[in-house]
């Protein structure tokens, strides 16, 4: 069981993840050609200008209007991506598998960042329940997605600290991690792929065509 | 629920098959943007803060931008077009009367999702189902039949121009409105409410052009009206005919550029929506808005301010010329030049609130006036906070819409066009007068 999930299943997940992302992006690049406006109005300069204002904390008016949300969102997303990539256990496994390795996080930092992801997730859930304008557009799938994202972090944390049922937790951690990876290209988690492009398109339309700012 | 025969009567004729087919046909035609927007939206509600309808209606979640998409497009997609006539009517109420397609929400959504575009796609479906508010449909019909917004016939048009030329000459003997002059530097185009109900604006422009010594003309044929309500009803074929004729007319007259009157949606149609539908990257003849034109005349000294407007005055940044063309600084320059006591609004520039008259909403007519005013309480509060007595609105929609908000909330203010003030404050050289 363990051999299977930690070996072939993980590889399969990576393949599906990479293939899925390539498919989603490829589909977008091809279909966008049929759209009358996308390519003619895309502008690197204005696209990047807008992007910059939306990846730097507090560089847009709306981020300043919601300071707590902004801080949590940035911390959540940074930790979400950095923790698994820079985790010692992951890098060690990767080195054993294909001989590639890189700098890793000190254990304490990894713990804090994992907790940050969990706190962020809980914050997002609370926000969905509490704010009417968010509750109104929330359905079960939104909670499901948050659960899918949090699960590998929760199980990984428990397994790492060997709180209980170590073996089961490791397997659960891998399985949920696999689900998480696979879900990215095929669910609304695809906002990870599309963010850059939707933002740059709007930035181009505002900047290049309309001579205005969109942040 | 407001009664509107354009919605109430037309939905009775719909069949479920027709609804399903139309929705799916339109959805199929939409490409990468629609699909990307639908999968990217993470239902975070951060766009809510952008919308004046949400803010004005005590943060009612159904009036948030994403709430409007949820109650229309999401359901249509989810049910694969299998929605009933009542759903269609409600969708029509939302997309035609509660969204001014002002695009402020795109500046608040972290992903830059173009909600106004998504709601316009719903309008397209409703137009194909013939479910359009009656007044708006009448305006669209007028565009289709007469190529202008208010059923103005050609003889009436020429007659009005000549009448306003005479009016201008009472003030300034040398003033003219040159009709159909080939090779002129500028073609001036207006929207139909000018000849129909605000004819004095034509006389003002005639005097301003005369003072500035501009070689200009106005067409004597159809193609003079570049306003475009078909663009907002979802009748893009008619929209394109109007825009094409407008540019054809400018090309026939071989003018160097088109200057258009103080209208935001007309500018949008000419600068963006029309060319896009016609697959032109940019307009074939340069098109500039009155704000740019006055700015150019003032900064080059072709007209000079000699008497500033004294009363306290504020301004409306029209979405279609500010979020749509970034003309807010030029507008401020004009305001400060011609007014002694200019009081700016907050929020301003690209972040200004829409007037809630644009995007065809005011053209939905009297049945919806109250609902629109309720949907823009924040605009009333914003204007009131300036303490001004007048609001300059360089857009016809803003002009009428804000006048309605002023009277609904009893603000005791009045709206003015730039030209209303400019005509009183510029120097009119002696040799032109006699
Ligand atoms: S009115 Fe403006 S801010 Fe509100 S939903 Fe429509 S486009 Fe967005
Ligand atoms: S449109 Fe943008 S801001 Fe609004 S809910 Fe969707 S992702 Fe959030
Ligand atoms: S009427 Fe004026 S403020 Fe309103 S949408 Fe048009 S340009 Fe914008």
Short mmCIF file of C-alpha atoms and ligand atoms in Angstrom, two decimals, chain A residues 137, chain B residues 40-47 66 108-111 113 115, ligand 2:
data_model
loop_
_atom_site.label_atom_id
_atom_site.label_comp_id
_atom_site.label_asym_id
_atom_site.label_seq_id
_atom_site.Cartn_x
_atom_site.Cartn_y
_atom_site.Cartn_z
CA UNK A 137 -22.39 32.94 -3.90
CA UNK B 40 -11.46 31.51 -12.35
CA UNK B 41 -14.09 33.16 -10.16
CA UNK B 42 -13.46 31.82 -6.69
CA UNK B 43 -16.73 33.14 -5.27
CA UNK B 44 -14.88 35.44 -2.92
CA UNK B 45 -17.30 38.35 -3.15
CA UNK B 46 -14.46 40.91 -3.22
CA UNK B 47 -16.08 42.62 -6.20
CA UNK B 66 -20.99 38.37 -8.58
CA UNK B 108 -11.98 45.31 -7.56
CA UNK B 109 -11.91 41.66 -8.58
CA UNK B 110 -8.38 40.36 -7.93
CA UNK B 111 -8.57 38.42 -11.20
CA UNK B 113 -12.95 39.31 -14.21
CA UNK B 115 -18.47 41.03 -15.03
S1 LIG C 2 -15.80 38.10 -9.76
FE1 LIG C 2 -13.80 38.23 -8.84
S2 LIG C 2 -14.13 39.37 -6.94
FE2 LIG C 2 -16.13 38.69 -7.65
S3 LIG C 2 -16.46 36.77 -6.59
FE3 LIG C 2 -15.54 36.25 -8.55
S4 LIG C 2 -13.36 36.17 -8.16
FE4 LIG C 2 -14.28 37.20 -6.41
#
